[in-house]
XYZ file of C-alpha atoms in Angstrom:
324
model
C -29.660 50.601 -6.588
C -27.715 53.424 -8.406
C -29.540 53.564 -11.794
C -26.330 54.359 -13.757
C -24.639 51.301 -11.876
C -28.028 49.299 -12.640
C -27.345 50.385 -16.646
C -23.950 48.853 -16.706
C -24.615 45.542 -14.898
C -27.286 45.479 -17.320
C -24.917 46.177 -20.531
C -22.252 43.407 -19.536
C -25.150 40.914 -18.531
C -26.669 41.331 -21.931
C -23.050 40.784 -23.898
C -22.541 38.143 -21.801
C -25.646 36.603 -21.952
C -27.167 37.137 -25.629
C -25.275 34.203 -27.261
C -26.858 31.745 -24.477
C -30.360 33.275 -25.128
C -30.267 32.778 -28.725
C -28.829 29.780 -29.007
C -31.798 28.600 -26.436
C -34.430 30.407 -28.839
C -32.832 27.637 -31.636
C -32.872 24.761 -29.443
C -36.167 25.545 -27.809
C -37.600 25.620 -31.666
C -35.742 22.285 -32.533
C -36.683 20.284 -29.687
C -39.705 21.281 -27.018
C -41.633 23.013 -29.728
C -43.463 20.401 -31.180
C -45.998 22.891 -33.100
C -43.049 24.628 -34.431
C -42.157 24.294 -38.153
C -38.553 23.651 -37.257
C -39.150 21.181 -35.095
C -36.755 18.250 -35.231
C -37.075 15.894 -32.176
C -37.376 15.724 -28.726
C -34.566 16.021 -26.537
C -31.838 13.182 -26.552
C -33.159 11.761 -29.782
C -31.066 12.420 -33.168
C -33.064 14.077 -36.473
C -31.300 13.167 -39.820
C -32.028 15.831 -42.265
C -31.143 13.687 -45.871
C -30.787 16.882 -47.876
C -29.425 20.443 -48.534
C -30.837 23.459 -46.101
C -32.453 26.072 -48.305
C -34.065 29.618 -47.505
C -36.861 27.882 -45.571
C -34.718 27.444 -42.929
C -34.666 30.040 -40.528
C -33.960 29.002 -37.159
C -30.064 29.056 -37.659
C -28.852 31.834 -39.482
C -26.586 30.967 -42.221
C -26.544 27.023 -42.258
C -23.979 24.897 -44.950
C -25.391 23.947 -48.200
C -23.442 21.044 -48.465
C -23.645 19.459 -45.468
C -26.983 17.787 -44.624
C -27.594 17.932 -41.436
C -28.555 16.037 -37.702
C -29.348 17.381 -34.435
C -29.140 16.269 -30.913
C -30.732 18.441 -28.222
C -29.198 16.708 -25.063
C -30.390 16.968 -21.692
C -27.539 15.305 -19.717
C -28.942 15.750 -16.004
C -30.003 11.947 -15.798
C -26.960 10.519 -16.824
C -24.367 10.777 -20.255
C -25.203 9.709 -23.748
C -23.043 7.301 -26.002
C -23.095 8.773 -29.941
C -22.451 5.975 -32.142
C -20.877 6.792 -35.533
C -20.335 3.704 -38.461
C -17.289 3.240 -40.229
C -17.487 6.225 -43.347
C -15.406 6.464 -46.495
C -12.050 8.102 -46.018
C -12.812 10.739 -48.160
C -16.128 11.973 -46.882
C -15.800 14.727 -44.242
C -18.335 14.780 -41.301
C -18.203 15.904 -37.808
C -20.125 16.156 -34.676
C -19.676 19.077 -32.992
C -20.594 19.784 -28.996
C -21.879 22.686 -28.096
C -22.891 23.273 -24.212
C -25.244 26.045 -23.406
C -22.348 28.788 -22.612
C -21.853 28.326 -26.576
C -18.667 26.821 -26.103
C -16.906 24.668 -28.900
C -16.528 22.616 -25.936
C -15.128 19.358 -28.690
C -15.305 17.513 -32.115
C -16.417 13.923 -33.064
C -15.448 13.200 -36.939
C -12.948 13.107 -39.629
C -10.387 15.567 -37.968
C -10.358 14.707 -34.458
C -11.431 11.220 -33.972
C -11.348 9.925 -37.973
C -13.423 7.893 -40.001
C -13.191 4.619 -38.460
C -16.550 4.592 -36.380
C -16.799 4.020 -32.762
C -18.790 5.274 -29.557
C -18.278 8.461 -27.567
C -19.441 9.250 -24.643
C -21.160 12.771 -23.424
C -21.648 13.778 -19.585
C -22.868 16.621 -18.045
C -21.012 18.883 -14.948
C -22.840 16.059 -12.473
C -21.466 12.797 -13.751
C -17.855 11.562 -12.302
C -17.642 8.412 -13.753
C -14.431 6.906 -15.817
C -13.906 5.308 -19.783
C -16.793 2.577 -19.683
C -16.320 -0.753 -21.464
C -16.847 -0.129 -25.564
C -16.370 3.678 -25.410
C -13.447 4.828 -27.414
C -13.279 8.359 -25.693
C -15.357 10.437 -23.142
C -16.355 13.981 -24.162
C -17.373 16.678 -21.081
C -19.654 19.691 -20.637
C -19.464 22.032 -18.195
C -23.626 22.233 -18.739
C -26.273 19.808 -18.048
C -28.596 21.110 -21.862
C -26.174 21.074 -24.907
C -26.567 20.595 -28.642
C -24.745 18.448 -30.935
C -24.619 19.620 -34.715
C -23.899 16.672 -37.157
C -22.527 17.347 -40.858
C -22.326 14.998 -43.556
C -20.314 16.019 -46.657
C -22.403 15.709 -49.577
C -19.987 15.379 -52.776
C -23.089 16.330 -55.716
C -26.318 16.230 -56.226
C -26.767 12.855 -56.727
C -24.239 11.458 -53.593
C -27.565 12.126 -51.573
C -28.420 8.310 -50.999
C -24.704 7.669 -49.637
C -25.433 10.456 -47.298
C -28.743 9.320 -46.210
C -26.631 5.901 -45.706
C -24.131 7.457 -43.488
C -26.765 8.805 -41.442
C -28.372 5.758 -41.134
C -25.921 4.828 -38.897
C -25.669 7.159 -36.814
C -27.085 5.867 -32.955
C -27.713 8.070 -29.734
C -28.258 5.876 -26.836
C -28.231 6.764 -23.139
C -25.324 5.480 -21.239
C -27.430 2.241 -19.416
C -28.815 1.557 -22.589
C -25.428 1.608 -24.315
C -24.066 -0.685 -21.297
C -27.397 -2.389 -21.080
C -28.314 -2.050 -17.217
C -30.464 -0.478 -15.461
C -31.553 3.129 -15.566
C -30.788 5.922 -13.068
C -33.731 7.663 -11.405
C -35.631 9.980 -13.769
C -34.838 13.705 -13.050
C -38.033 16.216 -13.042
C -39.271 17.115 -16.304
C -37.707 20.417 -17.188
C -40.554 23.762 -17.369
C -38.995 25.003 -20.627
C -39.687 29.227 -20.613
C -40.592 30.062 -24.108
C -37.652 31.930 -25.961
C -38.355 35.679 -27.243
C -38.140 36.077 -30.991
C -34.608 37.574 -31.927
C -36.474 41.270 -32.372
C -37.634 40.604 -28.659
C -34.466 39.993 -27.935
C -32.552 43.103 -28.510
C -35.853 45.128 -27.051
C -37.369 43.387 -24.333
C -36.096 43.507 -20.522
C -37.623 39.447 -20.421
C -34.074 39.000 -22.005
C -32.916 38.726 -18.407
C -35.296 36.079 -17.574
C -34.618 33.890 -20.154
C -30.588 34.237 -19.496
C -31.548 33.336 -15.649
C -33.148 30.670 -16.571
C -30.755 28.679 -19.531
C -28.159 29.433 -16.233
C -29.781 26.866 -14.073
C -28.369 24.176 -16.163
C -24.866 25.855 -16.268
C -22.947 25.377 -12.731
C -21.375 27.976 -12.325
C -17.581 28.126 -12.692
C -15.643 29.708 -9.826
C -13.788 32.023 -12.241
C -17.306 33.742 -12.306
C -18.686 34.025 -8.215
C -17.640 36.978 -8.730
C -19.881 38.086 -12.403
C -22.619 36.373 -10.718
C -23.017 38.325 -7.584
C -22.936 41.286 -9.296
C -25.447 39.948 -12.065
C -27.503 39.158 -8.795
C -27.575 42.623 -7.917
C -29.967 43.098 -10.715
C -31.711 40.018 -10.629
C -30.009 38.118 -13.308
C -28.663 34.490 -12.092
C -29.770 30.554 -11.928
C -33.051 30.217 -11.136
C -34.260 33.885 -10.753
C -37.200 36.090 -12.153
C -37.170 39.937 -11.914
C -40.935 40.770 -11.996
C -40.871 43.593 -14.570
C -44.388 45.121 -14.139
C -43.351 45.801 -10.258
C -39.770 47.727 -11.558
C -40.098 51.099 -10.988
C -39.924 53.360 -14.549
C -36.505 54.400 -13.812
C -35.130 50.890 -13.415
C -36.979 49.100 -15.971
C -35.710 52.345 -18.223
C -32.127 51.394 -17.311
C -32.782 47.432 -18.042
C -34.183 48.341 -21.698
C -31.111 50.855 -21.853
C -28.437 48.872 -20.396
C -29.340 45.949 -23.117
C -31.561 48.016 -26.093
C -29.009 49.498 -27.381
C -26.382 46.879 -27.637
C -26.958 46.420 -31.601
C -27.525 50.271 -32.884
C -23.883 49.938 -34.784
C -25.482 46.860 -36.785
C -25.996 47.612 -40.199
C -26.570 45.832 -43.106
C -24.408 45.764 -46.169
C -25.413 46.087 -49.556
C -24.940 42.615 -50.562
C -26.987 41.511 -47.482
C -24.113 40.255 -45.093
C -24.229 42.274 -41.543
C -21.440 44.262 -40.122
C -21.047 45.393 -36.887
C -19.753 48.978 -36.825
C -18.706 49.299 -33.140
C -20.919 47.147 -31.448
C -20.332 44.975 -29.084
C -21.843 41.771 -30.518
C -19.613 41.424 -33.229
C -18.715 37.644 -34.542
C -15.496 35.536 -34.095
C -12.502 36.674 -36.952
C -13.586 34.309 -39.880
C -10.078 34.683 -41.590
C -6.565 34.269 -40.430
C -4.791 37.652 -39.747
C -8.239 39.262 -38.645
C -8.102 41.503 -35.653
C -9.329 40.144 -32.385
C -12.035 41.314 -30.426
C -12.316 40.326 -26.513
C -15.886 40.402 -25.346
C -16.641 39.353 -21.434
C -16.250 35.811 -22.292
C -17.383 33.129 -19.564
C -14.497 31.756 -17.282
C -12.031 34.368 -19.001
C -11.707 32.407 -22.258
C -10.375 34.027 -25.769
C -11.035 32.814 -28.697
C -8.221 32.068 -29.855
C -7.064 28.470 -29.748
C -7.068 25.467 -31.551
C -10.794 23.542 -31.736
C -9.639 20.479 -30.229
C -9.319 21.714 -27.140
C -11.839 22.911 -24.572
C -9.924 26.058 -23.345
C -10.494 27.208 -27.211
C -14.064 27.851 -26.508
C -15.143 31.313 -27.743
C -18.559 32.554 -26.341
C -20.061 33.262 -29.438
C -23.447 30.989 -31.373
C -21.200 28.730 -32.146
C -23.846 26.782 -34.451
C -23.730 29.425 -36.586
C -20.086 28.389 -36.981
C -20.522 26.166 -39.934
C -17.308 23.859 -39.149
């Protein structure tokens, strides 16, 4: 392959890609990394978190101080999960928001979308075709089979944290036979979980590529993108592929760690501490109305502009470091 060609399929697979590799690095530290300090649960099992985030926690980035927190790693390839939320006081914001492995806002659960009032919800992967089952209020679906779902409970004051611990209490994951209480389909094959590279690794190390071909076996792909894919192909990036980096020659692996490397030279950091992109092409969703837009290669053609609600306002961006 031409090596300048092989530098720019490289570039727009690493802008395309980075969100889905980091927000993999998080999940893979949340939920298969049992040895991990940030370790919450397994997959498809909810972790209440009854108090404020602090400096000690570093897998997300910048994470709300007044919204204790529960996660959901969900592996939807078996079958869809039912999240059960209780009744919660008018006044108390929460929400539940659904994240698939693009990074997609793909929905909300919670006080602005479906309100306080408590009731089930179902999540299903790309494979499930089913309709509304008996005592679910509304079905929610991803275009991905491994997604995350971010819970927030408003905490009022210091000393509201027993109300909050309350509210999380009831909080219920169950998997769609459980919910309905019949049997269960057959058990997929455990999934061979690549270990992440650490976010310096990320910006450096060709292995980027791997770990982007393999978070896209679990993303079908959309056929607005036959077209990305085949060229991604071209240099080994796609579902299910490996490109063996110790047998690229030196001018291809150069054009890899060129093509992606370089992505994040404009970043620099601020005086009081905040990062700012001057140029680059990684820069964040407009946090303020009236802020210029910024198209990036997003999956399936999306902006990011667009009400929440919807699943067309997606942008590909880590949206848990959204902080809705």
């Amino acid at each position: 392959m031409d090596i300048k060609n092989a530098r720019a399929l490289a570039k727009e697979a690493y802008i395309y890609g980075y969100p889905m590799v980091d927000s993999y690095r998080v999940q893979y530290d949340y939920f298969q990394d049992r040895g991990n300090p940030q370790f919450k649960a397994p997959w498809n099992q909810l972790c209440n978190i009854p108090r404020v985030y602090t400096a000690a926690d570093t897998a997300v980035v910048t994470p709300n101080s007044d919204t204790p927190y529960s996660w959901l790693g969900l592996d939807l390839r078996s079958e869809p999960l039912v999240l059960t939320v209780p009744a919660i006081d008018k006044d108390r914001y929460f929400c539940i928001q659904l994240i698939d492995a693009y990074t997609f806002d793909v929905d909300y659960i919670g006080s602005r979308t479906t309100g306080n009032g408590g009731g089930s919800y179902l999540v299903a992967g790309p494979g499930w075709d089913g309709g509304m089952p008996a005592g679910v209020d509304e079905v929610f679906r991803l275009e991905t089979e491994l997604a995350l779902a971010v819970y927030r409970t408003q905490l009022f004051r210091r000393d509201d944290i027993d109300e909050v611990k309350r509210v999380q209490a009831g909080y219920r994951v169950q998997s769609l036979s459980a919910f309905l209480g019949g049997p269960a389909p057959q058990a997929v094959p455990a999934v061979d979980f690549m270990t992440p590279l650490t976010p310096e690794a990320q910006r450096t190390d060709v292995r980027f590529f791997n770990v982007l071909s393999f978070v896209l076996q679990y993303c079908p792909a959309h056929p607005s993108e036959t077209e990305l894919m085949a060229r991604f192909a071209e240099i080994g990036v796609g579902a299910g592929r490996s490109i063996d980096i110790d047998g690229l020659s030196a001018e291809m692996k150069a054009a890899l760690e060129q093509g992606h490397g370089r992505r994040l030279d404009g970043v620099r950091r601020d005086q009081g501490g905040a990062h700012r992109h001057e140029g680059a092409d990684l820069r964040g969703p407009p946090r303020h109305p009236g802020a210029p837009e910024e198209q990036l290669p997003l999956p399936h053609g999306r902006s990011r502009a667009g009400p929440l609600r919807h699943r067309q306002a997606g942008g590909h961006v880590p949206a848990l470091y959204a902080g809705l």
